[in-house]
Amino acid sequence: MPSLQTLLMFATASLALAAIPGPTMLLALSNGMGGGLRRAAWGMAGANLGSVIMISVVAVGLGALLASSAWLFEAVRAVGVLYLLWLAVQLWRSPPQDMRAALAQVPGQQVQGRAAFVRSLLVALSNPKSLLFFAAFLPQFVDPAQAMVPQYALLGALFVAIDALVMVAYALAGRQAVRWLSGDGLRWLNRGCAMGMGLLALLLASVRRQAA
């Protein structure tokens, strides 16, 4: 299984990535503002299931492929580092999102129960960037000398748990979160996450070179 140091790095990176407001986070925020944590919980469950499905696709497909070739595994990890660096640059340069305008684009009809679950699940699965991200991000923390599926299962469970906690925070904060994530607040959040992502990518590249 991954070492404690690897898990701590992964948890830190996952927390930074989960904090960036995305489609599922906006749904959690909207549901929390409209009906509290109970309504938001159904949506969060759907979003988490979407992440589980995406991670499973990466673990079963990409994991099996990379297990057969050490060269291919290292190539994918190198591309993954470059992708994380590119994401960091894009996040640093991107203007802060208008949270009120973004929330206005979330489907206005407040749904609950299974309808909220299905809507969040479809939002999570309809974002192709999620699959690309997991394919670049997860292999950075996997040891090819060990069984990959258990490692992906542990990393996936940790990511989903952290993502769920952040969604709970968004849902509970409600309108207060909209004020916090407006203007300079969101700009500094983006840049802080961008710095963390860039440093993580450089650290992963350095560790790989030392181990080679």
PDB file of C-alpha atoms in Angstrom:
ATOM      1  CA  MET A   1       0.000   0.000   0.000  1.00  0.00           C
ATOM      2  CA  PRO A   2       1.132   3.625  -0.426  1.00  0.00           C
ATOM      3  CA  SER A   3       3.428   4.965   2.296  1.00  0.00           C
ATOM      4  CA  LEU A   4       2.189   7.456   4.906  1.00  0.00           C
ATOM      5  CA  GLN A   5       4.201  10.224   3.205  1.00  0.00           C
ATOM      6  CA  THR A   6       2.554   9.429  -0.134  1.00  0.00           C
ATOM      7  CA  LEU A   7      -0.912   9.425   1.448  1.00  0.00           C
ATOM      8  CA  LEU A   8      -0.251  12.775   3.154  1.00  0.00           C
ATOM      9  CA  MET A   9       0.875  14.317  -0.142  1.00  0.00           C
ATOM     10  CA  PHE A  10      -2.155  12.869  -1.884  1.00  0.00           C
ATOM     11  CA  ALA A  11      -4.536  14.118   0.824  1.00  0.00           C
ATOM     12  CA  THR A  12      -3.051  17.618   0.686  1.00  0.00           C
ATOM     13  CA  ALA A  13      -3.333  17.744  -3.086  1.00  0.00           C
ATOM     14  CA  SER A  14      -6.885  16.361  -2.989  1.00  0.00           C
ATOM     15  CA  LEU A  15      -7.938  19.004  -0.460  1.00  0.00           C
ATOM     16  CA  ALA A  16      -6.544  21.804  -2.615  1.00  0.00           C
ATOM     17  CA  LEU A  17      -8.244  20.419  -5.718  1.00  0.00           C
ATOM     18  CA  ALA A  18     -11.579  19.865  -3.970  1.00  0.00           C
ATOM     19  CA  ALA A  19     -11.597  23.437  -2.678  1.00  0.00           C
ATOM     20  CA  ILE A  20     -11.702  24.873  -6.210  1.00  0.00           C
ATOM     21  CA  PRO A  21     -15.385  25.487  -7.004  1.00  0.00           C
ATOM     22  CA  GLY A  22     -16.499  23.190  -9.827  1.00  0.00           C
ATOM     23  CA  PRO A  23     -19.862  21.994 -11.165  1.00  0.00           C
ATOM     24  CA  THR A  24     -20.538  19.525  -8.352  1.00  0.00           C
ATOM     25  CA  MET A  25     -19.422  22.029  -5.706  1.00  0.00           C
ATOM     26  CA  LEU A  26     -21.782  24.640  -7.161  1.00  0.00           C
ATOM     27  CA  LEU A  27     -24.614  22.116  -6.990  1.00  0.00           C
ATOM     28  CA  ALA A  28     -23.797  21.373  -3.350  1.00  0.00           C
ATOM     29  CA  LEU A  29     -23.724  25.089  -2.607  1.00  0.00           C
ATOM     30  CA  SER A  30     -27.015  25.686  -4.442  1.00  0.00           C
ATOM     31  CA  ASN A  31     -28.726  22.748  -2.735  1.00  0.00           C
ATOM     32  CA  GLY A  32     -27.429  23.867   0.638  1.00  0.00           C
ATOM     33  CA  MET A  33     -28.739  27.383   0.130  1.00  0.00           C
ATOM     34  CA  GLY A  34     -32.109  26.109  -1.100  1.00  0.00           C
ATOM     35  CA  GLY A  35     -32.839  23.301   1.311  1.00  0.00           C
ATOM     36  CA  GLY A  36     -30.048  22.772   3.807  1.00  0.00           C
ATOM     37  CA  LEU A  37     -27.714  19.865   4.318  1.00  0.00           C
ATOM     38  CA  ARG A  38     -30.395  17.179   4.005  1.00  0.00           C
ATOM     39  CA  ARG A  39     -31.208  18.137   0.426  1.00  0.00           C
ATOM     40  CA  ALA A  40     -27.546  18.694  -0.383  1.00  0.00           C
ATOM     41  CA  ALA A  41     -26.660  15.223   0.962  1.00  0.00           C
ATOM     42  CA  TRP A  42     -28.464  13.487  -1.908  1.00  0.00           C
ATOM     43  CA  GLY A  43     -26.587  15.580  -4.444  1.00  0.00           C
ATOM     44  CA  MET A  44     -23.275  14.954  -2.703  1.00  0.00           C
ATOM     45  CA  ALA A  45     -23.927  11.205  -2.783  1.00  0.00           C
ATOM     46  CA  GLY A  46     -24.510  11.399  -6.543  1.00  0.00           C
ATOM     47  CA  ALA A  47     -21.348  13.443  -7.092  1.00  0.00           C
ATOM     48  CA  ASN A  48     -19.310  11.012  -5.000  1.00  0.00           C
ATOM     49  CA  LEU A  49     -20.650   8.046  -6.940  1.00  0.00           C
ATOM     50  CA  GLY A  50     -19.588   9.822 -10.133  1.00  0.00           C
ATOM     51  CA  SER A  51     -16.042  10.148  -8.759  1.00  0.00           C
ATOM     52  CA  VAL A  52     -16.036   6.469  -7.760  1.00  0.00           C
ATOM     53  CA  ILE A  53     -17.047   5.460 -11.293  1.00  0.00           C
ATOM     54  CA  MET A  54     -14.380   7.688 -12.866  1.00  0.00           C
ATOM     55  CA  ILE A  55     -11.668   6.363 -10.551  1.00  0.00           C
ATOM     56  CA  SER A  56     -12.782   2.769 -11.198  1.00  0.00           C
ATOM     57  CA  VAL A  57     -12.499   3.303 -14.952  1.00  0.00           C
ATOM     58  CA  VAL A  58      -8.948   4.597 -14.491  1.00  0.00           C
ATOM     59  CA  ALA A  59      -8.012   1.799 -12.071  1.00  0.00           C
ATOM     60  CA  VAL A  60      -9.358  -1.043 -14.195  1.00  0.00           C
ATOM     61  CA  GLY A  61      -8.387   0.277 -17.610  1.00  0.00           C
ATOM     62  CA  LEU A  62      -5.292   2.423 -17.231  1.00  0.00           C
ATOM     63  CA  GLY A  63      -4.043   0.520 -14.198  1.00  0.00           C
ATOM     64  CA  ALA A  64      -4.041  -2.803 -16.000  1.00  0.00           C
ATOM     65  CA  LEU A  65      -2.355  -1.258 -19.041  1.00  0.00           C
ATOM     66  CA  LEU A  66       0.387   0.427 -17.029  1.00  0.00           C
ATOM     67  CA  ALA A  67       1.042  -2.692 -14.969  1.00  0.00           C
ATOM     68  CA  SER A  68       2.233  -4.429 -18.132  1.00  0.00           C
ATOM     69  CA  SER A  69       4.903  -1.856 -19.032  1.00  0.00           C
ATOM     70  CA  ALA A  70       7.268  -0.020 -16.703  1.00  0.00           C
ATOM     71  CA  TRP A  71       8.286   2.313 -19.536  1.00  0.00           C
ATOM     72  CA  LEU A  72       4.687   3.210 -20.299  1.00  0.00           C
ATOM     73  CA  PHE A  73       3.984   3.771 -16.609  1.00  0.00           C
ATOM     74  CA  GLU A  74       6.855   6.262 -16.310  1.00  0.00           C
ATOM     75  CA  ALA A  75       5.803   7.972 -19.543  1.00  0.00           C
ATOM     76  CA  VAL A  76       2.252   8.442 -18.249  1.00  0.00           C
ATOM     77  CA  ARG A  77       3.591   9.788 -14.954  1.00  0.00           C
ATOM     78  CA  ALA A  78       5.795  12.284 -16.809  1.00  0.00           C
ATOM     79  CA  VAL A  79       2.848  13.456 -18.906  1.00  0.00           C
ATOM     80  CA  GLY A  80       0.807  13.661 -15.714  1.00  0.00           C
ATOM     81  CA  VAL A  81       3.365  15.965 -14.076  1.00  0.00           C
ATOM     82  CA  LEU A  82       3.294  18.252 -17.127  1.00  0.00           C
ATOM     83  CA  TYR A  83      -0.503  18.233 -17.059  1.00  0.00           C
ATOM     84  CA  LEU A  84      -0.564  19.217 -13.387  1.00  0.00           C
ATOM     85  CA  LEU A  85       1.886  22.039 -14.099  1.00  0.00           C
ATOM     86  CA  TRP A  86      -0.310  23.217 -16.970  1.00  0.00           C
ATOM     87  CA  LEU A  87      -3.368  23.157 -14.696  1.00  0.00           C
ATOM     88  CA  ALA A  88      -1.453  25.190 -12.106  1.00  0.00           C
ATOM     89  CA  VAL A  89      -0.551  27.853 -14.685  1.00  0.00           C
ATOM     90  CA  GLN A  90      -4.116  27.997 -16.013  1.00  0.00           C
ATOM     91  CA  LEU A  91      -5.534  28.291 -12.506  1.00  0.00           C
ATOM     92  CA  TRP A  92      -3.094  31.065 -11.593  1.00  0.00           C
ATOM     93  CA  ARG A  93      -3.881  33.052 -14.740  1.00  0.00           C
ATOM     94  CA  SER A  94      -7.648  32.543 -14.744  1.00  0.00           C
ATOM     95  CA  PRO A  95      -9.778  35.475 -13.561  1.00  0.00           C
ATOM     96  CA  PRO A  96     -11.881  34.836 -10.460  1.00  0.00           C
ATOM     97  CA  GLN A  97     -15.256  33.334 -11.263  1.00  0.00           C
ATOM     98  CA  ASP A  98     -18.370  35.345 -10.483  1.00  0.00           C
ATOM     99  CA  MET A  99     -19.962  32.973  -7.981  1.00  0.00           C
ATOM    100  CA  ARG A 100     -23.362  34.645  -8.113  1.00  0.00           C
ATOM    101  CA  ALA A 101     -23.435  34.406 -11.898  1.00  0.00           C
ATOM    102  CA  ALA A 102     -22.235  30.795 -11.752  1.00  0.00           C
ATOM    103  CA  LEU A 103     -24.953  29.890  -9.261  1.00  0.00           C
ATOM    104  CA  ALA A 104     -27.533  31.565 -11.481  1.00  0.00           C
ATOM    105  CA  GLN A 105     -26.617  29.054 -14.203  1.00  0.00           C
ATOM    106  CA  VAL A 106     -27.274  26.089 -11.904  1.00  0.00           C
ATOM    107  CA  PRO A 107     -30.714  24.594 -12.723  1.00  0.00           C
ATOM    108  CA  GLY A 108     -33.150  26.755 -10.828  1.00  0.00           C
ATOM    109  CA  GLN A 109     -35.681  24.081  -9.978  1.00  0.00           C
ATOM    110  CA  GLN A 110     -34.869  22.832  -6.520  1.00  0.00           C
ATOM    111  CA  VAL A 111     -35.020  19.057  -6.448  1.00  0.00           C
ATOM    112  CA  GLN A 112     -34.442  16.645  -3.621  1.00  0.00           C
ATOM    113  CA  GLY A 113     -34.065  12.975  -2.892  1.00  0.00           C
ATOM    114  CA  ARG A 114     -33.306  10.721  -5.817  1.00  0.00           C
ATOM    115  CA  ALA A 115     -33.744  13.562  -8.321  1.00  0.00           C
ATOM    116  CA  ALA A 116     -30.902  15.526  -6.689  1.00  0.00           C
ATOM    117  CA  PHE A 117     -28.827  12.333  -6.588  1.00  0.00           C
ATOM    118  CA  VAL A 118     -29.315  11.642 -10.301  1.00  0.00           C
ATOM    119  CA  ARG A 119     -28.704  15.254 -11.315  1.00  0.00           C
ATOM    120  CA  SER A 120     -25.385  15.444  -9.461  1.00  0.00           C
ATOM    121  CA  LEU A 121     -24.336  12.025 -10.769  1.00  0.00           C
ATOM    122  CA  LEU A 122     -24.983  13.096 -14.366  1.00  0.00           C
ATOM    123  CA  VAL A 123     -23.114  16.377 -13.843  1.00  0.00           C
ATOM    124  CA  ALA A 124     -20.105  14.453 -12.478  1.00  0.00           C
ATOM    125  CA  LEU A 125     -20.112  11.886 -15.296  1.00  0.00           C
ATOM    126  CA  SER A 126     -20.688  14.414 -18.082  1.00  0.00           C
ATOM    127  CA  ASN A 127     -17.432  16.247 -17.368  1.00  0.00           C
ATOM    128  CA  PRO A 128     -14.717  14.612 -19.522  1.00  0.00           C
ATOM    129  CA  LYS A 129     -12.061  16.673 -17.758  1.00  0.00           C
ATOM    130  CA  SER A 130     -12.610  14.571 -14.634  1.00  0.00           C
ATOM    131  CA  LEU A 131     -11.524  11.362 -16.356  1.00  0.00           C
ATOM    132  CA  LEU A 132      -8.505  13.102 -17.874  1.00  0.00           C
ATOM    133  CA  PHE A 133      -7.581  14.549 -14.504  1.00  0.00           C
ATOM    134  CA  PHE A 134      -7.849  11.260 -12.615  1.00  0.00           C
ATOM    135  CA  ALA A 135      -5.798   9.524 -15.333  1.00  0.00           C
ATOM    136  CA  ALA A 136      -3.025  12.112 -14.858  1.00  0.00           C
ATOM    137  CA  PHE A 137      -3.302  12.587 -11.097  1.00  0.00           C
ATOM    138  CA  LEU A 138      -3.741   9.125  -9.569  1.00  0.00           C
ATOM    139  CA  PRO A 139      -0.753   7.322 -11.183  1.00  0.00           C
ATOM    140  CA  GLN A 140       1.584   9.841  -9.515  1.00  0.00           C
ATOM    141  CA  PHE A 141       0.902   8.133  -6.172  1.00  0.00           C
ATOM    142  CA  VAL A 142       0.850   4.490  -7.275  1.00  0.00           C
ATOM    143  CA  ASP A 143       3.763   2.085  -6.845  1.00  0.00           C
ATOM    144  CA  PRO A 144       3.952  -0.118  -9.978  1.00  0.00           C
ATOM    145  CA  ALA A 145       5.816  -2.796  -8.016  1.00  0.00           C
ATOM    146  CA  GLN A 146       2.714  -3.474  -5.919  1.00  0.00           C
ATOM    147  CA  ALA A 147      -0.828  -4.543  -6.799  1.00  0.00           C
ATOM    148  CA  MET A 148      -2.436  -1.496  -8.368  1.00  0.00           C
ATOM    149  CA  VAL A 149      -6.143  -2.077  -7.771  1.00  0.00           C
ATOM    150  CA  PRO A 150      -5.883  -1.949  -3.938  1.00  0.00           C
ATOM    151  CA  GLN A 151      -3.782   1.218  -4.223  1.00  0.00           C
ATOM    152  CA  TYR A 152      -6.329   2.858  -6.524  1.00  0.00           C
ATOM    153  CA  ALA A 153      -9.118   1.758  -4.166  1.00  0.00           C
ATOM    154  CA  LEU A 154      -7.413   3.372  -1.160  1.00  0.00           C
ATOM    155  CA  LEU A 155      -6.549   6.582  -3.023  1.00  0.00           C
ATOM    156  CA  GLY A 156     -10.045   6.759  -4.493  1.00  0.00           C
ATOM    157  CA  ALA A 157     -11.682   6.308  -1.091  1.00  0.00           C
ATOM    158  CA  LEU A 158      -9.461   9.022   0.394  1.00  0.00           C
ATOM    159  CA  PHE A 159     -10.217  11.428  -2.460  1.00  0.00           C
ATOM    160  CA  VAL A 160     -13.975  10.840  -2.221  1.00  0.00           C
ATOM    161  CA  ALA A 161     -13.912  11.334   1.570  1.00  0.00           C
ATOM    162  CA  ILE A 162     -12.054  14.646   1.271  1.00  0.00           C
ATOM    163  CA  ASP A 163     -14.277  15.777  -1.600  1.00  0.00           C
ATOM    164  CA  ALA A 164     -17.371  14.957   0.467  1.00  0.00           C
ATOM    165  CA  LEU A 165     -16.098  16.942   3.455  1.00  0.00           C
ATOM    166  CA  VAL A 166     -15.447  19.979   1.265  1.00  0.00           C
ATOM    167  CA  MET A 167     -18.928  19.702  -0.280  1.00  0.00           C
ATOM    168  CA  VAL A 168     -20.427  19.548   3.218  1.00  0.00           C
ATOM    169  CA  ALA A 169     -18.529  22.720   4.090  1.00  0.00           C
ATOM    170  CA  TYR A 170     -19.846  24.453   0.965  1.00  0.00           C
ATOM    171  CA  ALA A 171     -23.404  23.310   1.652  1.00  0.00           C
ATOM    172  CA  LEU A 172     -23.293  24.421   5.290  1.00  0.00           C
ATOM    173  CA  ALA A 173     -21.709  27.768   4.460  1.00  0.00           C
ATOM    174  CA  GLY A 174     -24.414  28.585   1.907  1.00  0.00           C
ATOM    175  CA  ARG A 175     -24.680  32.287   1.187  1.00  0.00           C
ATOM    176  CA  GLN A 176     -21.697  33.035   3.404  1.00  0.00           C
ATOM    177  CA  ALA A 177     -19.524  30.982   1.035  1.00  0.00           C
ATOM    178  CA  VAL A 178     -20.706  33.125  -1.881  1.00  0.00           C
ATOM    179  CA  ARG A 179     -19.414  36.204  -0.074  1.00  0.00           C
ATOM    180  CA  TRP A 180     -16.123  34.544   0.828  1.00  0.00           C
ATOM    181  CA  LEU A 181     -15.573  33.324  -2.741  1.00  0.00           C
ATOM    182  CA  SER A 182     -16.151  36.625  -4.452  1.00  0.00           C
ATOM    183  CA  GLY A 183     -13.501  38.846  -6.009  1.00  0.00           C
ATOM    184  CA  ASP A 184     -10.172  38.779  -4.216  1.00  0.00           C
ATOM    185  CA  GLY A 185     -11.175  35.842  -2.002  1.00  0.00           C
ATOM    186  CA  LEU A 186     -11.573  33.475  -4.928  1.00  0.00           C
ATOM    187  CA  ARG A 187      -8.543  34.921  -6.705  1.00  0.00           C
ATOM    188  CA  TRP A 188      -6.297  34.120  -3.743  1.00  0.00           C
ATOM    189  CA  LEU A 189      -7.896  30.703  -3.339  1.00  0.00           C
ATOM    190  CA  ASN A 190      -7.148  29.955  -7.006  1.00  0.00           C
ATOM    191  CA  ARG A 191      -3.571  31.170  -6.718  1.00  0.00           C
ATOM    192  CA  GLY A 192      -2.948  29.320  -3.479  1.00  0.00           C
ATOM    193  CA  CYS A 193      -4.228  26.092  -5.025  1.00  0.00           C
ATOM    194  CA  ALA A 194      -2.188  26.780  -8.174  1.00  0.00           C
ATOM    195  CA  MET A 195       1.002  27.185  -6.135  1.00  0.00           C
ATOM    196  CA  GLY A 196       0.294  23.992  -4.232  1.00  0.00           C
ATOM    197  CA  MET A 197      -0.404  22.064  -7.431  1.00  0.00           C
ATOM    198  CA  GLY A 198       2.756  23.367  -9.090  1.00  0.00           C
ATOM    199  CA  LEU A 199       4.940  22.536  -6.088  1.00  0.00           C
ATOM    200  CA  LEU A 200       3.393  19.083  -5.896  1.00  0.00           C
ATOM    201  CA  ALA A 201       4.128  18.418  -9.578  1.00  0.00           C
ATOM    202  CA  LEU A 202       7.753  19.513  -9.159  1.00  0.00           C
ATOM    203  CA  LEU A 203       8.115  17.395  -6.016  1.00  0.00           C
ATOM    204  CA  LEU A 204       6.701  14.323  -7.754  1.00  0.00           C
ATOM    205  CA  ALA A 205       9.038  14.850 -10.716  1.00  0.00           C
ATOM    206  CA  SER A 206      12.025  15.236  -8.363  1.00  0.00           C
ATOM    207  CA  VAL A 207      11.166  12.100  -6.389  1.00  0.00           C
ATOM    208  CA  ARG A 208      10.827  10.101  -9.596  1.00  0.00           C
ATOM    209  CA  ARG A 209      14.233  11.278 -10.888  1.00  0.00           C
ATOM    210  CA  GLN A 210      15.923  10.377  -7.606  1.00  0.00           C
ATOM    211  CA  ALA A 211      14.317   6.933  -7.638  1.00  0.00           C
ATOM    212  CA  ALA A 212      15.274   6.249 -11.269  1.00  0.00           C
TER     213      ALA A 212
END
